[in-house]
Coordinates of C-alpha atoms (C1' of nucleotides) in Angstrom, one line a residue:
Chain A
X214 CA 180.1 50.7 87.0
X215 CA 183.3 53.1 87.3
X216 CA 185.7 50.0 85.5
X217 CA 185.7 51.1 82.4
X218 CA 186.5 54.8 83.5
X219 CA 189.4 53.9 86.5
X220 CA 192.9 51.0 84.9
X221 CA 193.0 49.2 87.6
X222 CA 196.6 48.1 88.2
X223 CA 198.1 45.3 89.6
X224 CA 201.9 45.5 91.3
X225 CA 202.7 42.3 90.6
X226 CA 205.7 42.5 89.1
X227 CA 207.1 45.3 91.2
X228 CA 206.6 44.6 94.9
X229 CA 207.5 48.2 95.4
X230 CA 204.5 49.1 97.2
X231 CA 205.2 51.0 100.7
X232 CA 208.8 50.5 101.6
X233 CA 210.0 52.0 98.0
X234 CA 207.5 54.9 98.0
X235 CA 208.9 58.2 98.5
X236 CA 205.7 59.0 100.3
X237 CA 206.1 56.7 103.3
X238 CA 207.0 59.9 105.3
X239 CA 203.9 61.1 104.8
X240 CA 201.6 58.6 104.2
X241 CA 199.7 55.7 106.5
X242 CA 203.2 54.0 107.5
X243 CA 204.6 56.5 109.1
X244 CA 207.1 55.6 111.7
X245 CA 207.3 51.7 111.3
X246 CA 210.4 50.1 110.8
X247 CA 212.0 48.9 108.0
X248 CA 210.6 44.9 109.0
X249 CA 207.0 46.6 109.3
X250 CA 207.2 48.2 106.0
X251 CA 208.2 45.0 104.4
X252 CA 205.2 43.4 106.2
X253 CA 202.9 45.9 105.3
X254 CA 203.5 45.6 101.3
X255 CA 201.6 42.7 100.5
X256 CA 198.7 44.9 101.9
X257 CA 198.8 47.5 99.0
X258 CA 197.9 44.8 96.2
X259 CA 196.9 47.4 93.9
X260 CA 196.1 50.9 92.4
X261 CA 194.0 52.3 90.3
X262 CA 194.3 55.0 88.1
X263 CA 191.2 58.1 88.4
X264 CA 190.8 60.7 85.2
X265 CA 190.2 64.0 85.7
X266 CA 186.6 64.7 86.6
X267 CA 186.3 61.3 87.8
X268 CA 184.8 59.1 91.5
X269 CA 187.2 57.3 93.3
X270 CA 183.8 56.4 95.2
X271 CA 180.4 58.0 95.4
X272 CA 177.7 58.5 98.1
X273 CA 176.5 54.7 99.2
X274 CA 178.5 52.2 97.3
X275 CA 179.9 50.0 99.4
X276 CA 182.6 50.4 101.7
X277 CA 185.4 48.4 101.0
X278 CA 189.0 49.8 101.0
X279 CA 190.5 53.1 102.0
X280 CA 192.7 54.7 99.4
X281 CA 196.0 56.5 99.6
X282 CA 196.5 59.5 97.1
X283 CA 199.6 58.5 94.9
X284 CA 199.9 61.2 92.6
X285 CA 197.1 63.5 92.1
X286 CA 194.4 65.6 93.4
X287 CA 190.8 64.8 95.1
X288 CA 187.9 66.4 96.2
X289 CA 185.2 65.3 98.6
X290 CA 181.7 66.2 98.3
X291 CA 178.4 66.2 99.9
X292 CA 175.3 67.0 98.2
X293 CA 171.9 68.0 99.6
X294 CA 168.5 66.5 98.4
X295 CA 168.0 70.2 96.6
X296 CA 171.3 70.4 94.6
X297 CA 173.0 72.4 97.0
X298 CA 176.9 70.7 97.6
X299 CA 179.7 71.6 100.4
X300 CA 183.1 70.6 99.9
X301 CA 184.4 68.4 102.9
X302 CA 188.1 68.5 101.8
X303 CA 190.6 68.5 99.3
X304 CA 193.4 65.3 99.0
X305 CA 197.1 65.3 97.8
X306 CA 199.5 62.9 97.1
X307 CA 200.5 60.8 100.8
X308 CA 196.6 61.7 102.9
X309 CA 193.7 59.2 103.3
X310 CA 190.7 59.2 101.5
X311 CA 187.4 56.7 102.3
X312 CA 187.5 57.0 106.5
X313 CA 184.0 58.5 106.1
X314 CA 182.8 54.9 104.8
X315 CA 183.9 52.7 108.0
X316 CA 180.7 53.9 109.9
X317 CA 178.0 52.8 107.7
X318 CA 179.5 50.2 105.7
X319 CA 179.0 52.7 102.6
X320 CA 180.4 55.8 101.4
X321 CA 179.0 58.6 102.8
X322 CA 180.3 61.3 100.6
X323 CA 181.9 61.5 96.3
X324 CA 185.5 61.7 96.1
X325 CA 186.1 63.5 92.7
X326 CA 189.8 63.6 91.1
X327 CA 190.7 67.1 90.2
X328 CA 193.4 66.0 87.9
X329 CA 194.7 63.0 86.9
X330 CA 195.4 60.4 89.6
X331 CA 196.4 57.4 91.2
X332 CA 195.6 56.0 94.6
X333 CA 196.7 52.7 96.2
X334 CA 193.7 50.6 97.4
X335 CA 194.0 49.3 101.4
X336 CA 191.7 46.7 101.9
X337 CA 190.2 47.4 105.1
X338 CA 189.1 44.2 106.4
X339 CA 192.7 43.6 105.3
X340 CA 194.2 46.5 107.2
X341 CA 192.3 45.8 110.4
X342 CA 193.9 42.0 110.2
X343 CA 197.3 43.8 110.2
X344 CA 197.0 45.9 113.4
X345 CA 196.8 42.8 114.9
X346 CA 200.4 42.1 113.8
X347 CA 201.7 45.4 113.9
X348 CA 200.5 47.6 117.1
X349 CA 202.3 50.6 115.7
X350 CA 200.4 50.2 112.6
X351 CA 196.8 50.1 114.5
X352 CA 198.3 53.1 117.0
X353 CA 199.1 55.6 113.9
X354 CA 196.0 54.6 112.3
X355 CA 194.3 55.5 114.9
X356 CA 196.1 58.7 114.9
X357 CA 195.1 59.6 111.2
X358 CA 191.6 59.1 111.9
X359 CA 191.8 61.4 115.3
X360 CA 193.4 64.1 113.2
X361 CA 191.2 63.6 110.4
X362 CA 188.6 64.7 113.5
X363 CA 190.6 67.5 114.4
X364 CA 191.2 68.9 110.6
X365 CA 187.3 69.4 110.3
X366 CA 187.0 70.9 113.4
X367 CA 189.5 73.2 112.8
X368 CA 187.0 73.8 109.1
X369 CA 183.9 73.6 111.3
X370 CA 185.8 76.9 113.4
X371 CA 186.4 78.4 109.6
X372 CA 182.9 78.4 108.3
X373 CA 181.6 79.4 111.7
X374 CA 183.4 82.5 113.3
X375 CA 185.5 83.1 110.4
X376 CA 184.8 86.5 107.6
X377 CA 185.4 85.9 103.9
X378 CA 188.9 87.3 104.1
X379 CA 190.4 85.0 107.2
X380 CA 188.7 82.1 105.1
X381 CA 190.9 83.0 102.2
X382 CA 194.1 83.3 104.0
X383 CA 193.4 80.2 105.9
X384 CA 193.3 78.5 103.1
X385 CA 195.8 79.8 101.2
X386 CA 198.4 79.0 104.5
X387 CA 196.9 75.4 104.4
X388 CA 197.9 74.8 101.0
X389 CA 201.2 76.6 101.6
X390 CA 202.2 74.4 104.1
X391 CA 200.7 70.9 103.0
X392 CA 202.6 71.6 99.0
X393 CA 205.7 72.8 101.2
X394 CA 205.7 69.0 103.4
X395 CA 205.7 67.4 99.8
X396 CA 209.0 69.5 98.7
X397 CA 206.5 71.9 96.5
X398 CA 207.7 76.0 96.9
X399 CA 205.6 77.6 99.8
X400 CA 205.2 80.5 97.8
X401 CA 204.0 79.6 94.6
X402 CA 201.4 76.8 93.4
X403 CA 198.6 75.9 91.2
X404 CA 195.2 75.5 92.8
X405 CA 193.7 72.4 91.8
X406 CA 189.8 73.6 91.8
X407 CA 188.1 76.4 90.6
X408 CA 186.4 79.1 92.7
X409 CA 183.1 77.7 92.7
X410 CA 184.9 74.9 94.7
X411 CA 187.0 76.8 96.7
X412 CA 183.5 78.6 97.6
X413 CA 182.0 75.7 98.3
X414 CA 184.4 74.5 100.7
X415 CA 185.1 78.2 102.8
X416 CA 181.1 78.3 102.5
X417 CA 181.0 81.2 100.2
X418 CA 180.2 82.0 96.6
X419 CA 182.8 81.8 93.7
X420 CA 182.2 85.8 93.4
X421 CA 183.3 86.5 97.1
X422 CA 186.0 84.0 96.1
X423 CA 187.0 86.0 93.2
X424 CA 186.7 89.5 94.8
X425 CA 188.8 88.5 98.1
X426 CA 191.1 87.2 96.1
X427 CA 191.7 90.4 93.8
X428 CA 191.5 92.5 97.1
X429 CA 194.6 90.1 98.1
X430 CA 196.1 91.0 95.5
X431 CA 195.7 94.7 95.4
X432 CA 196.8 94.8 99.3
X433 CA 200.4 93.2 98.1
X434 CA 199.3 90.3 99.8
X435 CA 199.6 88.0 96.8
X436 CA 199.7 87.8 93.4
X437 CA 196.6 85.4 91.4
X438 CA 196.8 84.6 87.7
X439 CA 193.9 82.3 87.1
X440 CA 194.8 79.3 88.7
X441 CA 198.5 80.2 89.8
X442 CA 199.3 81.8 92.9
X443 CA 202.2 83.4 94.2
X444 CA 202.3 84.0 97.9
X445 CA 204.2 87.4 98.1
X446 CA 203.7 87.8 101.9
X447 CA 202.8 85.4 103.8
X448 CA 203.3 87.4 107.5
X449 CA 200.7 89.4 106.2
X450 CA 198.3 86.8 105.3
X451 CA 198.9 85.4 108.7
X452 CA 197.9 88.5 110.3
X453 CA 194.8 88.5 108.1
X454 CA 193.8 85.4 110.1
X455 CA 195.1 87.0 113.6
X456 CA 193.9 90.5 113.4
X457 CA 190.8 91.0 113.7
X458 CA 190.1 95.2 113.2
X459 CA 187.4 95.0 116.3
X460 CA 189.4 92.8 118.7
X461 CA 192.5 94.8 118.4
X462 CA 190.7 98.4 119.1
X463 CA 189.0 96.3 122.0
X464 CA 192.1 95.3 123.6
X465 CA 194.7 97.5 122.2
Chain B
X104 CA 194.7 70.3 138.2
X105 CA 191.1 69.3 137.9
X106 CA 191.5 66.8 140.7
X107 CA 189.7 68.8 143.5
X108 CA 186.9 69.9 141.0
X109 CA 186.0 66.4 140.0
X110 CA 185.3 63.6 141.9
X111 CA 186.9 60.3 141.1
X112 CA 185.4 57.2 142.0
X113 CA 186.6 53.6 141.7
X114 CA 183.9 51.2 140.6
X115 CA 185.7 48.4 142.8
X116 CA 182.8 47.6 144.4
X117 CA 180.2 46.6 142.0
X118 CA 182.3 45.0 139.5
X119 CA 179.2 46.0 137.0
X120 CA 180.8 48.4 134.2
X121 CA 179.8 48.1 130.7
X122 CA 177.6 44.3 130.9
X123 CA 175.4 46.0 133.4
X124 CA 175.3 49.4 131.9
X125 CA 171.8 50.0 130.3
X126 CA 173.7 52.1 128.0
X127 CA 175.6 49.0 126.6
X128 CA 173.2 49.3 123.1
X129 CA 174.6 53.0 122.8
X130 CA 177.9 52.9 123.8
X131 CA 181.3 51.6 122.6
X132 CA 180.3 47.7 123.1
X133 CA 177.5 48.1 120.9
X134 CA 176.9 44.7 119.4
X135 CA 179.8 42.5 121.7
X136 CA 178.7 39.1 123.2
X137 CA 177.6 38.4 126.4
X138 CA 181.3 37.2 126.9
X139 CA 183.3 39.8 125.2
X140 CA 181.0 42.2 127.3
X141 CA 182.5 40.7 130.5
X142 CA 185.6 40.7 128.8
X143 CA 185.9 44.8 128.8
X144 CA 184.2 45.5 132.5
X145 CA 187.5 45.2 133.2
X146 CA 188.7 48.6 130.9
X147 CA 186.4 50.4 133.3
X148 CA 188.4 51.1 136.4
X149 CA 186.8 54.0 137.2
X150 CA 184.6 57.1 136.6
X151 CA 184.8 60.7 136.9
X152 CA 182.1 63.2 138.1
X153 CA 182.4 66.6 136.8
X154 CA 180.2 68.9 138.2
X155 CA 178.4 71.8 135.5
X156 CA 180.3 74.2 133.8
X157 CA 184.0 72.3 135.1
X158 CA 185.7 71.1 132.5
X159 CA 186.3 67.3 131.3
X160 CA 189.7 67.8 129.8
X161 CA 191.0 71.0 128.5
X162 CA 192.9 72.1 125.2
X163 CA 196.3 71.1 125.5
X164 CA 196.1 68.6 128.2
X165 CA 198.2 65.1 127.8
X166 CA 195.6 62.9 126.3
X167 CA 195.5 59.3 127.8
X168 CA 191.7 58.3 128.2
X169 CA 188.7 57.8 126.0
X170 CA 185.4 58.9 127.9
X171 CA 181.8 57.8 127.6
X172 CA 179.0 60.0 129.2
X173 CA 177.3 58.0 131.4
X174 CA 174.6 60.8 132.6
X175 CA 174.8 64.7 132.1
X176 CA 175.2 66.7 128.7
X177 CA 178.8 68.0 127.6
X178 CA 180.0 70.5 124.9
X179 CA 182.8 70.3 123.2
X180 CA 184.5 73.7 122.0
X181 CA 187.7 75.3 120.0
X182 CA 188.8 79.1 121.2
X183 CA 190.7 81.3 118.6
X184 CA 193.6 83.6 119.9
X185 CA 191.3 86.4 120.2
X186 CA 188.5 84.4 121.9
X187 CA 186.1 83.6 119.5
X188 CA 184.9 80.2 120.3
X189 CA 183.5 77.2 118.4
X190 CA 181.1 74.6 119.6
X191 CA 182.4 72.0 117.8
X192 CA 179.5 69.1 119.6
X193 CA 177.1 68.5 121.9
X194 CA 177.7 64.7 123.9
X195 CA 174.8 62.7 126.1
X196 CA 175.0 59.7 127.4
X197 CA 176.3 57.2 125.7
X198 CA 178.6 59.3 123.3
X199 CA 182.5 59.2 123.1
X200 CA 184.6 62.2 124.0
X201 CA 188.3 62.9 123.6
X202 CA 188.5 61.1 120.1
X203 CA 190.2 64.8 119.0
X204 CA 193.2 64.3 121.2
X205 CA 194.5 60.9 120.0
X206 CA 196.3 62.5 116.9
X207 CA 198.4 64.7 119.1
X208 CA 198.6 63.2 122.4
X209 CA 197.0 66.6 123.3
X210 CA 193.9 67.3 123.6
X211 CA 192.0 69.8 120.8
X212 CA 189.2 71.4 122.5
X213 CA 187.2 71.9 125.3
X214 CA 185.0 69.5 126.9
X215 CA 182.6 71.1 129.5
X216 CA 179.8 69.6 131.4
X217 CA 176.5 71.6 131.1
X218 CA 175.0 69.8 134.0
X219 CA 176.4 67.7 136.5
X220 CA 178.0 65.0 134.6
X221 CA 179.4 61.2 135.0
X222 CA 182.0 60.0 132.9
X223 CA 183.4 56.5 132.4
X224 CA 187.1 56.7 131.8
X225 CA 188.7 54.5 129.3
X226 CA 192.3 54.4 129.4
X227 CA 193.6 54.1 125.5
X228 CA 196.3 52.4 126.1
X229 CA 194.6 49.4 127.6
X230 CA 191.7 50.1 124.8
X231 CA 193.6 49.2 122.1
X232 CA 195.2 46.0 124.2
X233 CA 191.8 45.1 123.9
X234 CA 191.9 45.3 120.4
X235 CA 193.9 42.5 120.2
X236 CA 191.9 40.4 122.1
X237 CA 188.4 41.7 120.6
X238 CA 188.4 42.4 116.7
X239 CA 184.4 43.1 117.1
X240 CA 185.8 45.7 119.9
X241 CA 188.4 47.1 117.6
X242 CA 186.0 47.3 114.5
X243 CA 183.4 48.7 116.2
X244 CA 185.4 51.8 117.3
X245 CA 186.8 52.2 114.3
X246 CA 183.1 52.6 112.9
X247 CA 182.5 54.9 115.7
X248 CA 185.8 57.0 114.9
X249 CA 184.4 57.3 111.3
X250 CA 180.8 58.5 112.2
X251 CA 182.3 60.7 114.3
X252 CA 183.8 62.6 110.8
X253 CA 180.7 61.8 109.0
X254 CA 179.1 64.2 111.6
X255 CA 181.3 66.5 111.7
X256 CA 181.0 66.9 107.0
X257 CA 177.4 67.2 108.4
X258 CA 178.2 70.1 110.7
X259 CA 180.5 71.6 107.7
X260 CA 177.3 71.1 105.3
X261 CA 175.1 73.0 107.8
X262 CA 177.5 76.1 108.4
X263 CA 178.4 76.0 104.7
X264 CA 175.7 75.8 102.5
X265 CA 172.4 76.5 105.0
X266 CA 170.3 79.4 105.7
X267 CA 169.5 80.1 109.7
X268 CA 166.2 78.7 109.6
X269 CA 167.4 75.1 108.4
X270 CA 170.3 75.1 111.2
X271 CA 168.1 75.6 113.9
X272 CA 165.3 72.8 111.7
X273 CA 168.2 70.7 111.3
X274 CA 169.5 71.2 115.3
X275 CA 166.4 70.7 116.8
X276 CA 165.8 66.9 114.2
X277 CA 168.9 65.5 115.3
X278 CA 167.8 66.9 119.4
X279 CA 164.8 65.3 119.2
X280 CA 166.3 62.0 117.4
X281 CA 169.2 61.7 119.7
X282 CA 167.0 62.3 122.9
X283 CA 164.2 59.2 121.4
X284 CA 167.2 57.1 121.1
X285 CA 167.8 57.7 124.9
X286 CA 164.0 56.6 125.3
X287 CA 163.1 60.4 125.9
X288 CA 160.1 62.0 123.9
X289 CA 160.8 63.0 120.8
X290 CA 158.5 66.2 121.0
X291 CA 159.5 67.1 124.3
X292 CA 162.7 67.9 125.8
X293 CA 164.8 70.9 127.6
X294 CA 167.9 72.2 126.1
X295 CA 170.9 72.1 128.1
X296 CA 172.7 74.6 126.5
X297 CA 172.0 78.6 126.0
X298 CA 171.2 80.2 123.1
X299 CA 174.6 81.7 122.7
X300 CA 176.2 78.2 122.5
X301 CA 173.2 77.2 120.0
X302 CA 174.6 80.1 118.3
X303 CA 178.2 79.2 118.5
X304 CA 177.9 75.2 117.4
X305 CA 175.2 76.5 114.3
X306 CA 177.4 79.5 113.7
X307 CA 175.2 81.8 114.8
X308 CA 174.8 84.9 117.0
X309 CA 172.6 84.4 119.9
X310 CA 170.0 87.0 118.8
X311 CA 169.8 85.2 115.3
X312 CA 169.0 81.9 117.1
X313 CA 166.2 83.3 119.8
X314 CA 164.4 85.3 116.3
X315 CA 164.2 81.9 114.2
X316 CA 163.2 80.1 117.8
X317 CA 160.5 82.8 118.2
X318 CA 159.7 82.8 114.5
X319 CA 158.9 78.7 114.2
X320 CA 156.9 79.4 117.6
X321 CA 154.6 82.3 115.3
X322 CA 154.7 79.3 112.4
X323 CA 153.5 76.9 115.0
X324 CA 156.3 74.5 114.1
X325 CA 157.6 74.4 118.3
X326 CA 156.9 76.0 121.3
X327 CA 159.6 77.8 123.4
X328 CA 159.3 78.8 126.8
X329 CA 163.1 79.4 127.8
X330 CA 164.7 76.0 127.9
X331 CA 162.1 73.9 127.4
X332 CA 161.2 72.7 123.3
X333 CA 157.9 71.1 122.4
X334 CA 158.0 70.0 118.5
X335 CA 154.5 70.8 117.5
X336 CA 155.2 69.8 113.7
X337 CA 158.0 67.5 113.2
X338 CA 157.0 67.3 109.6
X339 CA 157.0 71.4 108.8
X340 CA 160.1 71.2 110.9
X341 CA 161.7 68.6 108.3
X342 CA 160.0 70.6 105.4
X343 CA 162.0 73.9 106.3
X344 CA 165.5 71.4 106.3
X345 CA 164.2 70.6 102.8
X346 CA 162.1 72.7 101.1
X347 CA 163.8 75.9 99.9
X348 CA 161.5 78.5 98.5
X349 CA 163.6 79.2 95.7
X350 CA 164.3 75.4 94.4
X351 CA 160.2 74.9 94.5
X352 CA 160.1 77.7 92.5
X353 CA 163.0 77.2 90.3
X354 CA 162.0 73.0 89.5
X355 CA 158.7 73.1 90.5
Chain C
dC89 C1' 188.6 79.6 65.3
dG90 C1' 184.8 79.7 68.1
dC91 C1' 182.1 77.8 71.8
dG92 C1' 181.8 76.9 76.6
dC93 C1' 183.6 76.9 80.9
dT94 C1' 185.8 79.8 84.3
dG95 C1' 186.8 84.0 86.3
dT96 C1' 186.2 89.1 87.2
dT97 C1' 183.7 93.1 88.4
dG98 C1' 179.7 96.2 89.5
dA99 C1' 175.2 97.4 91.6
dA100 C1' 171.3 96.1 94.2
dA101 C1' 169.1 93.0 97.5
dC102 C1' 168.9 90.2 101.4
dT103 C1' 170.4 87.8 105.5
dT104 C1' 172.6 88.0 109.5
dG105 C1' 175.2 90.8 112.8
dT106 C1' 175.7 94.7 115.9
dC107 C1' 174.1 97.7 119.3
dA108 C1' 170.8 98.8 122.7
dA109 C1' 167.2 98.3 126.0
dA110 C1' 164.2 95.8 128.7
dG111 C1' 162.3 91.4 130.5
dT112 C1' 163.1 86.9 132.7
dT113 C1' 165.2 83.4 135.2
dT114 C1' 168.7 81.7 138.4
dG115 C1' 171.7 81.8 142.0
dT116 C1' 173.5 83.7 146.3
dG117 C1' 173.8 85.9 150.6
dG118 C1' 171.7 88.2 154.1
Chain D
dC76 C1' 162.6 83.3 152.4
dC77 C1' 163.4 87.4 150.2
dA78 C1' 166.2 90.6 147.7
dC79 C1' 169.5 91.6 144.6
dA80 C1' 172.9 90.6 141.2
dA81 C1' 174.3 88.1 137.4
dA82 C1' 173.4 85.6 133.5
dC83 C1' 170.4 84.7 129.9
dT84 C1' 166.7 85.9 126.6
dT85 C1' 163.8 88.6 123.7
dT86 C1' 162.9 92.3 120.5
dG87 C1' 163.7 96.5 117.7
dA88 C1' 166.4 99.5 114.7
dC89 C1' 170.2 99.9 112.0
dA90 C1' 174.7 98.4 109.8
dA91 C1' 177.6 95.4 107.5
dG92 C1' 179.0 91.5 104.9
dT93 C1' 177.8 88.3 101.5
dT94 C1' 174.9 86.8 97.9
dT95 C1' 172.4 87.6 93.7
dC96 C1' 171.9 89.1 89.2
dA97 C1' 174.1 90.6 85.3
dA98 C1' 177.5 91.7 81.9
dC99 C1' 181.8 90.9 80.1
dA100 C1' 186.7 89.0 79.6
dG101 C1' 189.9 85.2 79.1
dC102 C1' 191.5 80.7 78.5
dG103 C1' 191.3 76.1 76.7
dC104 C1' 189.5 72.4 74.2
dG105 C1' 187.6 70.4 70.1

DNA sequence: CGCGCTGTTGAAACTTGTCAAAGTTTGTGG
DNA sequence: CCACAAACTTTGACAAGTTTCAACAGCGCG
């Protein structure tokens, strides 16, 4: 159904796949060696290509493959039965998407390209044949998918004990740090998503969104032009996070 | 540490681990022969006892094992630097724990018994030896890895996007499901956990959760009587997870 | 060039949290 | 076995944070 909107691409004619990719720091191969990479590249047979506004996948297809974000920028979704959605997560270029459709054989949420993208396609009854071959392979897999557990919890703690503002700054810090890992400036990027969907994952509305944001801003904290944002100090946004107002006077 | 605070016990004697184990249909070897079944007793060496409110493993700790709750009721929990906690899950029998410190080798959180507890322990190193050996093995807890982040976009959707009254509808559904599944009654049952850990896992204050308990009581949806639950309506209880005033009025 | 989507800001409403007091249960030690 | 303390629960009144509703501004795409 999605073939005529996603160019599948086969990489034939380069066998580039993982042990070429400047993303192998980052991505699923981590830490083989140079003979496991090799191995590993007749695993990535192909990519495909998501527009903007795309589904790599939606809710109940079939499971087949995982994907690796190439270039580009995702979103995962979950809708309820009455319209309302919460944003499970947001993918860049080297992180996993699809781990949520091992359990059930199906997808169990949409992943929606923000921008223009490419992902490469692991087959998974494919990738489960290699661990097999390569224990480090099965042992760092393994790893993704624990700290793929630990990433929501640490989202579960944000929506649940977190105010608006420590939400903000959260999130700002993640994105900080994850651009900053791919050789991006700490201090300056361009969100991706809008602030309905920033809303939607901190579990707020885009107007709290908007409003923390310009408070942010006022405070010296950071400086937000549309979609662009400048970090201008980021000790202070980490103290957003730390200092709670209440537990200071408590224990100060 | 934990040593003198939790018994150990080597299962030795009855060589009966997981082919004996009536919670073999729950558990990791969900779906193994009758051979491969035999094949694993042997990744059971041993189980641990850990008596009400000790603690499992703790954040921090070196992870090695994988544990299954044999009998008793755990939590699982994330503290923030100035104490204010997360219940990230609640685990009975038959449920993994320690999944969140395979990423690290540390563990993430807090898992602490809310009544005296049995644990099998399953050393990781020797589970994914298994692997090798058992691709159902290895494929199954892969699928049970990928629920377990399935959940957790369901706990993210409940503290995102839902109103008090629906967490507590939706909390007490999956109760009541999970405790059937155990061959417990699905109207009946006694919460292990307080109201402030309710609170804490549904992101919640404790008052909050008591008023929507008392409320549904007033609606005749349950009755409360401290601990103990009776689901009077399971249906109204699944029509206040779905039916938001505002949608019927909007589309209706 | 204008229409639509996205973002900003204000005021009012609502849900949930905070604080406080009292009731209940559980556990412990005499 | 009772008594008391500690922990947990319930309920009320009030406060705070976030959402809702609404109006308007800005940017980008056709």
């Amino acid at each position: 159904m999605a073939s005529h909107l996603t160019a599948v691409k086969p990489l034939a004619a380069l066998r580039e796949a993982c042990s070429q990719c400047n993303l192998r720091e980052l991505c699923l191969p981590v830490g083989l060696s140079a003979d496991e990479l090799g191995q590993i590249d007749e695993l990535v047979k192909l990519r495909r290509r998501i527009l903007r506004g795309q589904s790599l996948y939606r809710t109940g297809e079939p499971f087949t493959a995982l994907y690796a974000v190439k270039t580009g920028f995702f979103k995962t979704e979950i809708l309820l039965a009455d319209g309302r959605e919460q944003v499970t997560g947001f993918q860049m270029a080297g992180e996993l998407l699809g781990l949520d459709g091992i359990g059930m054989e199906k997808h169990a949420c949409n992943a929606i390209a923000l921008e223009d993208s490419e992902v490469c396609v692991l087959p998974f009854a494919d990738l489960e044949r290699y661990f097999h071959e390569i224990a480090a392979l099965q042992h760092h897999f393994h790893k993704v998918m624990s700290r793929e557990i630990v990433r929501d919890q640490g989202v579960m703690m944000l929506l649940g004990v977190m105010r608006a503002e420590e939400r903000l700054a959260a999130f700002l810090l993640n994105l900080s740090q994850r651009f900053t890992a791919r050789g991006y400036s700490p201090h300056e990027f361009n969100l991706r998503m809008t602030r309905n969907e920033i809303g939607s994952y901190l579990g707020l509305k885009l107007e709290t969104v908007s409003r923390v944001l310009s408070r942010f801003q006022e405070e010296g904290l950071i400086q937000v032009h549309q979609k662009h944002i400048r970090i201008i100090d980021p000790a202070g946004l980490k103290k957003v996070l730390s200092a709670r107002q209440d537990f200071t006077e408590r224990h100060g």
